[in-house]
mmCIF file of C-alpha atoms in Angstrom:
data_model
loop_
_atom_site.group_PDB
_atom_site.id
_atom_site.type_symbol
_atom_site.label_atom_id
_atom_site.label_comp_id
_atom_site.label_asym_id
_atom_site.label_seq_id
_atom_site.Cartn_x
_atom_site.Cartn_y
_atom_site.Cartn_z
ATOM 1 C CA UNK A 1 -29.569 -100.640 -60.505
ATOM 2 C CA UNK A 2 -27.934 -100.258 -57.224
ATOM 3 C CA UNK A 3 -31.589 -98.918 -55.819
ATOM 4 C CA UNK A 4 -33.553 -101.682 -57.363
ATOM 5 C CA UNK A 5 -30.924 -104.185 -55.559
ATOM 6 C CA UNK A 6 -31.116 -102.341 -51.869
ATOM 7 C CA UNK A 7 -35.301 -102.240 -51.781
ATOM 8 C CA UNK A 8 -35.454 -106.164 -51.731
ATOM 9 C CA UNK A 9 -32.844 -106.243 -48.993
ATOM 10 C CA UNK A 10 -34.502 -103.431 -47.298
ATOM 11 C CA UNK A 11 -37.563 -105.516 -46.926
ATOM 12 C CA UNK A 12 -35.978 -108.464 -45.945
ATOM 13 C CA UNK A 13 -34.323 -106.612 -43.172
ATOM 14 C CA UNK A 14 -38.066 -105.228 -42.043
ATOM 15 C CA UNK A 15 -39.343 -108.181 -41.720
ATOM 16 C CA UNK A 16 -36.228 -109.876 -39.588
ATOM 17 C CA UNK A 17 -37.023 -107.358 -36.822
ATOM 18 C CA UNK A 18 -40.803 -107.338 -37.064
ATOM 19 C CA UNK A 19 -40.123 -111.589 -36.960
ATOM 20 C CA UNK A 20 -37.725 -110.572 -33.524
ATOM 21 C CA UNK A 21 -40.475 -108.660 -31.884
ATOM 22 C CA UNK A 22 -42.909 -111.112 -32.184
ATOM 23 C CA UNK A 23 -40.461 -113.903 -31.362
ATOM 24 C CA UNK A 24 -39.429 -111.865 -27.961
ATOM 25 C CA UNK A 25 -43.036 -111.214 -27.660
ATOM 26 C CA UNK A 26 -42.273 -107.516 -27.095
ATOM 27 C CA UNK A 27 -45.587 -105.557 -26.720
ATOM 28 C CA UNK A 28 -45.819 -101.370 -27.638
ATOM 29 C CA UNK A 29 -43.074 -99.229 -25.922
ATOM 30 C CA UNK A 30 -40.672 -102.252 -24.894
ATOM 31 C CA UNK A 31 -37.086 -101.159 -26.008
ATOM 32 C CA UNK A 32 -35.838 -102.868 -28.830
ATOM 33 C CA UNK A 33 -32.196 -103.987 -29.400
ATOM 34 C CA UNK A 34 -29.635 -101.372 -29.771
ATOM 35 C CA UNK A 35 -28.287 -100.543 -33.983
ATOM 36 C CA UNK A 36 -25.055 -102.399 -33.040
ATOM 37 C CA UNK A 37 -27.208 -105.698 -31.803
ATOM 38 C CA UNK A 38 -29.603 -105.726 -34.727
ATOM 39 C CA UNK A 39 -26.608 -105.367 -37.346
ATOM 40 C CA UNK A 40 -24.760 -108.433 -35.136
ATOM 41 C CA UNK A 41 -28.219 -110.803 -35.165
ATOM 42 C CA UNK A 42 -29.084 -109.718 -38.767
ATOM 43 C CA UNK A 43 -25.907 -109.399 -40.108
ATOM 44 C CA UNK A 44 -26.608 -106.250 -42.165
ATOM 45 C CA UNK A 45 -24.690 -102.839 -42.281
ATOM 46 C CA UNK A 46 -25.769 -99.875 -40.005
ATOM 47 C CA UNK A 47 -26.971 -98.432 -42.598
ATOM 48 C CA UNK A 48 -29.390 -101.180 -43.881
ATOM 49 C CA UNK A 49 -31.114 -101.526 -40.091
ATOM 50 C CA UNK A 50 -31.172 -97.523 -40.518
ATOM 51 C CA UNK A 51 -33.072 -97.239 -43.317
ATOM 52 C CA UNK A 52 -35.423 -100.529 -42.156
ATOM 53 C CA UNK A 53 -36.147 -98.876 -38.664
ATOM 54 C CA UNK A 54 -37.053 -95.477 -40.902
ATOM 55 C CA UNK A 55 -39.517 -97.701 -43.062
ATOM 56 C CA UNK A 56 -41.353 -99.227 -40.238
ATOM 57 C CA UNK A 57 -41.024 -96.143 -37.735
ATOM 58 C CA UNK A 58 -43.167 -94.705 -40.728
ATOM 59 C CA UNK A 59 -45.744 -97.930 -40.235
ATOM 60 C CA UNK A 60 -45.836 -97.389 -36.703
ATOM 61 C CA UNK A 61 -44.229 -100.475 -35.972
ATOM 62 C CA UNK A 62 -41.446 -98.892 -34.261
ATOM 63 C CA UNK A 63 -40.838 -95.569 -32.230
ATOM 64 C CA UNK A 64 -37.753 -94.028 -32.819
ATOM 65 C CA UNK A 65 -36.679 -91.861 -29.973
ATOM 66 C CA UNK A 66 -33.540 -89.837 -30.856
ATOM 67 C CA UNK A 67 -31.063 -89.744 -28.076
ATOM 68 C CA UNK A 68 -32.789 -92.958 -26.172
ATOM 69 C CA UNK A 69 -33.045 -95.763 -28.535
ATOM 70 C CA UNK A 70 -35.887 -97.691 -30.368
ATOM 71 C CA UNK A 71 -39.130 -98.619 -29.127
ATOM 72 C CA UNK A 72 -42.029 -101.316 -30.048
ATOM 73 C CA UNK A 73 -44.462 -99.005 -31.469
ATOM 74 C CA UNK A 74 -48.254 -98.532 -30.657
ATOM 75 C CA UNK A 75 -48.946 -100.267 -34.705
ATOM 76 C CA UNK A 76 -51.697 -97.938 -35.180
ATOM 77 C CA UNK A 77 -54.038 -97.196 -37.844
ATOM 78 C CA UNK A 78 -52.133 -93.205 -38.452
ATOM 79 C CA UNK A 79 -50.409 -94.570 -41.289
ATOM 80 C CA UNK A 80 -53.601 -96.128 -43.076
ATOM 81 C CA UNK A 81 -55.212 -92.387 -42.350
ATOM 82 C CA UNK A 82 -52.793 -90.349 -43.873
ATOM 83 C CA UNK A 83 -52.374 -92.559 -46.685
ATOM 84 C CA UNK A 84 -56.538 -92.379 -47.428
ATOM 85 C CA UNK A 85 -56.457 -88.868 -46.514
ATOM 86 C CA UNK A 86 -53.966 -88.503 -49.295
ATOM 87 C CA UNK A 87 -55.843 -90.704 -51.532
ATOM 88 C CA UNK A 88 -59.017 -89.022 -51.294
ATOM 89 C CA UNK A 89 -57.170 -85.404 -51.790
ATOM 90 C CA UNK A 90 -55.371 -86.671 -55.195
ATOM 91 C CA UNK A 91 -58.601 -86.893 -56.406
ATOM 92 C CA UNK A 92 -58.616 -83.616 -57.888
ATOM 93 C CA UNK A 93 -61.536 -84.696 -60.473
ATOM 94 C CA UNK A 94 -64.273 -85.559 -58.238
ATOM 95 C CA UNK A 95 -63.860 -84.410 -54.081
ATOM 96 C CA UNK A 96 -67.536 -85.372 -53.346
ATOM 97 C CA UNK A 97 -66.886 -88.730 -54.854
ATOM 98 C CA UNK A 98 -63.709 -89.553 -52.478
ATOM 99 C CA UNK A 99 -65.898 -88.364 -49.733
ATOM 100 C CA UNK A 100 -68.727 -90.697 -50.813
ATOM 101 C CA UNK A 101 -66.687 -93.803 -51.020
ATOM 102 C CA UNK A 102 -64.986 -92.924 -46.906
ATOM 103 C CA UNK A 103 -68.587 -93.063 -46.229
ATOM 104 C CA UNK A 104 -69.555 -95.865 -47.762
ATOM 105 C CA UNK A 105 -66.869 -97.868 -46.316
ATOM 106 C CA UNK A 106 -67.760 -97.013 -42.661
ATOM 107 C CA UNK A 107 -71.897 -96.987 -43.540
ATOM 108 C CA UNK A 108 -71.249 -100.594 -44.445
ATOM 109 C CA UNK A 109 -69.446 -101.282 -41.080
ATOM 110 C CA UNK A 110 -71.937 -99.148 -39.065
ATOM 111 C CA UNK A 111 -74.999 -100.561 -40.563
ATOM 112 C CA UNK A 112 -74.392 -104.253 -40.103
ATOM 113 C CA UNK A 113 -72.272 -103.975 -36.459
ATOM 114 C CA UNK A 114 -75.486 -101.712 -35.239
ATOM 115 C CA UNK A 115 -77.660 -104.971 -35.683
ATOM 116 C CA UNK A 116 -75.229 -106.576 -33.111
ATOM 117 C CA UNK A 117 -75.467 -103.708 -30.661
ATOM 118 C CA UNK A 118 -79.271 -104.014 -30.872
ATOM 119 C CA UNK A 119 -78.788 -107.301 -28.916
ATOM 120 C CA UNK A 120 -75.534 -106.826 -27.064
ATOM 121 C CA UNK A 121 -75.736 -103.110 -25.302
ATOM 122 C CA UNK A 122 -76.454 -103.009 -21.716
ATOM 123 C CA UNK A 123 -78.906 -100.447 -19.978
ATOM 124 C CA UNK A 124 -75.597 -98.718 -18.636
ATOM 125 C CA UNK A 125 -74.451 -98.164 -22.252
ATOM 126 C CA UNK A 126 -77.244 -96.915 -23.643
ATOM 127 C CA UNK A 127 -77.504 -94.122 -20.672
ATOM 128 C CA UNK A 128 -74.226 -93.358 -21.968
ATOM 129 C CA UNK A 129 -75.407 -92.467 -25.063
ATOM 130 C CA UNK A 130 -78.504 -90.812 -24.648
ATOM 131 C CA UNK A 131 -76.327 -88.833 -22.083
ATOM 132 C CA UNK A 132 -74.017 -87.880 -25.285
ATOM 133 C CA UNK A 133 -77.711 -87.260 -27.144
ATOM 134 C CA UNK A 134 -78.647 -84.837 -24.310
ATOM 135 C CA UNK A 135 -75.609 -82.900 -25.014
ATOM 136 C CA UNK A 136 -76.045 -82.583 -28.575
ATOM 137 C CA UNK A 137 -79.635 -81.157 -27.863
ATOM 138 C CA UNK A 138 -77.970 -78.835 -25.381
ATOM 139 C CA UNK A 139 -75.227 -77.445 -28.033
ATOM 140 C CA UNK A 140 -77.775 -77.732 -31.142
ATOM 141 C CA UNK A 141 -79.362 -73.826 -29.847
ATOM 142 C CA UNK A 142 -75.636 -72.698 -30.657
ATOM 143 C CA UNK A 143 -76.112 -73.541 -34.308
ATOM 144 C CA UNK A 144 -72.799 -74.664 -34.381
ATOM 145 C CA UNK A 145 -71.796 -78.775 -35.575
ATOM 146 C CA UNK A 146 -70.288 -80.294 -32.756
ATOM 147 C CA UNK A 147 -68.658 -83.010 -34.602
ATOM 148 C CA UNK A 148 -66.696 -84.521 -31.360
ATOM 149 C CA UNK A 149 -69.786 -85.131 -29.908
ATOM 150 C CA UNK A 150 -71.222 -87.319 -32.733
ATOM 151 C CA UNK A 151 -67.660 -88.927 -32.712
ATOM 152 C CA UNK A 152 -67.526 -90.021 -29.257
ATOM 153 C CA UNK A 153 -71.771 -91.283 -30.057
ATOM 154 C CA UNK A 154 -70.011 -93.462 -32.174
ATOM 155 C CA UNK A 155 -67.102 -94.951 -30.439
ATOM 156 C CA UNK A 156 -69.752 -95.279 -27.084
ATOM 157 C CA UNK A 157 -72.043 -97.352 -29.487
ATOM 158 C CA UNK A 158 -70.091 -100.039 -30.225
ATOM 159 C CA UNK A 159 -68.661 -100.731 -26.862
ATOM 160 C CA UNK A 160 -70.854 -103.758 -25.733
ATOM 161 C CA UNK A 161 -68.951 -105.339 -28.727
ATOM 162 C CA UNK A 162 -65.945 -105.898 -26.965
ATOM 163 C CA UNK A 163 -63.623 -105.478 -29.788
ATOM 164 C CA UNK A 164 -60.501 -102.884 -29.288
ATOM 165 C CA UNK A 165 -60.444 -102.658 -33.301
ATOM 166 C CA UNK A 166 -63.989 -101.517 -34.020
ATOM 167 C CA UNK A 167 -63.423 -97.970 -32.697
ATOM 168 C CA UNK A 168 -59.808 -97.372 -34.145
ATOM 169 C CA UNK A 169 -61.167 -98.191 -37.631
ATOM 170 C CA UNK A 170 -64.352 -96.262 -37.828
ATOM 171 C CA UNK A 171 -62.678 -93.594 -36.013
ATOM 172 C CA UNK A 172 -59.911 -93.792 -38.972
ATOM 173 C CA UNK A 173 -62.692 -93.256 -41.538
ATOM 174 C CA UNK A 174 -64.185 -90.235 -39.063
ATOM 175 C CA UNK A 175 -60.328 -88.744 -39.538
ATOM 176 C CA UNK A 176 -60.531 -89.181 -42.737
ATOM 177 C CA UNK A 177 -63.655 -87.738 -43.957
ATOM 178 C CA UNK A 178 -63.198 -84.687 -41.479
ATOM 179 C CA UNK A 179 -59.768 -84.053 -43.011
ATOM 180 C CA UNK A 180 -60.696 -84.268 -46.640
ATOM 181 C CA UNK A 181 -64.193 -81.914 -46.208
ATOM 182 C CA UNK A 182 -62.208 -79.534 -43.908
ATOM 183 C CA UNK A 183 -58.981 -79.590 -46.883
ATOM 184 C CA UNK A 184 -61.930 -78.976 -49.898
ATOM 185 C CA UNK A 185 -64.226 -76.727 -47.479
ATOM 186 C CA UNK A 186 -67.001 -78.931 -48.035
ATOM 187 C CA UNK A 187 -69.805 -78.903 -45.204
ATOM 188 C CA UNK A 188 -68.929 -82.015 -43.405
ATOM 189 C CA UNK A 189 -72.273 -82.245 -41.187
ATOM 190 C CA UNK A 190 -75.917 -81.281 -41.523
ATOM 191 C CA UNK A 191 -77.633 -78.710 -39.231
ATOM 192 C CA UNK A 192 -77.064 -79.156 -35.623
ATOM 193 C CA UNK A 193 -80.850 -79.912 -35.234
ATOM 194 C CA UNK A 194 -80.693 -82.684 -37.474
ATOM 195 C CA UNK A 195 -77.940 -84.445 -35.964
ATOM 196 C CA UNK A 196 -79.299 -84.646 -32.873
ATOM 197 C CA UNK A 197 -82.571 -85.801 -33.517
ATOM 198 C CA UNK A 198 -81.080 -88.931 -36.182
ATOM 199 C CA UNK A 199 -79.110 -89.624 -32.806
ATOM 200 C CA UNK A 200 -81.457 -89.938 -30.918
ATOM 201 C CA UNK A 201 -83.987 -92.119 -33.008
ATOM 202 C CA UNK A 202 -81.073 -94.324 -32.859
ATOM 203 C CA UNK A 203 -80.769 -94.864 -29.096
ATOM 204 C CA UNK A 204 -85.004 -94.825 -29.600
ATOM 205 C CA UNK A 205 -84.575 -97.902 -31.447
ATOM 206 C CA UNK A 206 -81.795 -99.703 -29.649
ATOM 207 C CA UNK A 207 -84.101 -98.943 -26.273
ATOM 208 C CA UNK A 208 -86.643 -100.661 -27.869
ATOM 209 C CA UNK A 209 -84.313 -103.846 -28.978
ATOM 210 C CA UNK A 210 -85.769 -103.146 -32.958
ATOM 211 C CA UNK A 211 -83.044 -104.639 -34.964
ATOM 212 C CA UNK A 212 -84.413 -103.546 -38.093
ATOM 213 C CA UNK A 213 -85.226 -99.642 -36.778
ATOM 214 C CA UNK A 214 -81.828 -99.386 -35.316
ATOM 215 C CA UNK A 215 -80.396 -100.477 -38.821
ATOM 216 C CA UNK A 216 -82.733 -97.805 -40.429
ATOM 217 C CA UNK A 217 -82.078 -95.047 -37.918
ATOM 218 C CA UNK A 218 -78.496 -95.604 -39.194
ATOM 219 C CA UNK A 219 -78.923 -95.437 -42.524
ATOM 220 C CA UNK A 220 -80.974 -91.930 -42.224
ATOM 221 C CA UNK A 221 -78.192 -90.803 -40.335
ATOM 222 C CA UNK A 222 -75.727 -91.839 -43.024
ATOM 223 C CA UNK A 223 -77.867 -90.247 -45.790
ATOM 224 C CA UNK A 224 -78.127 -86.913 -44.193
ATOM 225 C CA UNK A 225 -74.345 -86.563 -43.969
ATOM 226 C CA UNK A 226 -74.012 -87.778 -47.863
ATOM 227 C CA UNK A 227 -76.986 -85.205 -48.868
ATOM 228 C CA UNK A 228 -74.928 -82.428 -46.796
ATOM 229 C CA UNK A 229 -71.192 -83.393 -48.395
ATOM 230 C CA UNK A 230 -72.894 -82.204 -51.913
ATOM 231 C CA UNK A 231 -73.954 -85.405 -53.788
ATOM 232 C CA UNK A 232 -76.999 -88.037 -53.135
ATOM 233 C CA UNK A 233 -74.602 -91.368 -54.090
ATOM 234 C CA UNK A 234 -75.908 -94.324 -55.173
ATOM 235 C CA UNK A 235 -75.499 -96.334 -51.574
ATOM 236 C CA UNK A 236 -74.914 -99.538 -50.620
ATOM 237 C CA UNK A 237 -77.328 -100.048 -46.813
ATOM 238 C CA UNK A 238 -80.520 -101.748 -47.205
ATOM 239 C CA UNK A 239 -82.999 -99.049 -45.857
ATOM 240 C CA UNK A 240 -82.023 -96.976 -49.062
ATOM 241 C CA UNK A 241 -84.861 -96.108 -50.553
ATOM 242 C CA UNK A 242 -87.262 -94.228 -48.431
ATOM 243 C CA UNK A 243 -85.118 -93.250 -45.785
ATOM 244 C CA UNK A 244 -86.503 -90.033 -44.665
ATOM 245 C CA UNK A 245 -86.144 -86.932 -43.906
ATOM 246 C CA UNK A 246 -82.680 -85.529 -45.540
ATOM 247 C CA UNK A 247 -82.208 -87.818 -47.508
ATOM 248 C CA UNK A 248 -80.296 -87.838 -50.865
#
């Protein structure tokens, strides 16, 4: 009983200081009051703003640094990665079916934000990518994945968007699925060869401002790396059917 009576106030106690860092408009790394200051605005035990600081140190909400104090943290996506990563791993049924949803998820993001890059990306960007293509051609005679390279493709893409949280997400879902193929030693990426050429019939299409082809390019792309985790799902883009070479 005593537990089930401490989680509420626990909580309550969370939310005061999240409440006094956006009050004090305290942005990532700014100290934060000292134990003895929280329990005097809060009124709460040591103890209680122990255990709350522990709770949202684990959210990333605040960086606990043991002999200096406690810090606004950076509030980033780790915690929603490890808790998917764990998610996907506790399903000991079906791996290549956690895999397929991650993918899903961030095919469903990457297909409709490509559409917007279509329109938005600048000549610059696009040299930046089919510089990042050129390497993958370079490294593809190794025979060897070169899975940072198609990660930083992706987080170069979607730069003309302007939007800080694009990146961190689909770079979540990258952590993710890389984590959960490398626990189940699944083959997380089709032949080097592959890869490089789906890459670079998407910068094709973007060059040529083809909405539709740059969508489709995408979708290839995605199907290849379904086809290679061990299962042709059922998908959710709109190119599905007919969408090339290997496909599911």
């Amino acid at each position: 009983m005593r537990r089930m009576s401490e989680e509420p106030r626990t909580s309550r106690i969370q939310r005061q200081v999240v409440q006094l860092i956006l009050d004090r408009r305290l942005t990532a790394g700014a100290p934060l009051p000292t134990e003895a200051a929280l329990m005097e605005d809060l009124g709460v035990s040591r103890n209680s703003v122990r255990e709350a600081l522990k709770a949202l140190q684990a959210l990333d909400i605040v960086e606990v640094r043991h002999g200096y104090g406690t810090y606004v943290g950076r509030a980033s996506l780790t915690p929603l990665v490890d808790g998917l990563t764990f998610r996907a791993l506790a399903r000991h049924d079906d791996d290549t079916a956690a895999l397929a949803e991650i993918l899903q998820v961030r095919e469903v993001l990457e297909e409709g934000l490509i559409r917007r890059v279509a329109t938005t990306a600048t000549e610059a960007e696009l040299d930046r990518l089919e510089e990042v293509v050129a390497r993958m051609e370079s490294a593809r005679g190794t025979g060897r994945s070169f899975p940072e390279l198609d990660r930083e493709f992706h987080e170069v893409l979607y730069a003309s968007l302007g939007n800080d949280l694009v990146p961190q997400l689909l770079a979540a879902f990258w952590t993710v699925f890389r984590r959960v193929s490398g626990a189940r030693g699944l083959p997380g990426d089709p032949p080097p060869e592959i890869t490089a050429r789906r890459h670079r019939d998407i910068v094709t299409a973007l060059r040529a401002r083809d909405v539709e082809g740059a969508q489709r390019a995408m979708a290839v792309h995605f199907r290849g790396i379904e086809a290679q985790a061990g299962r042709g799902v059922r998908g959710v883009g709109r190119f599905r059917h007919g969408a090339g070479e290997g496909g599911a």
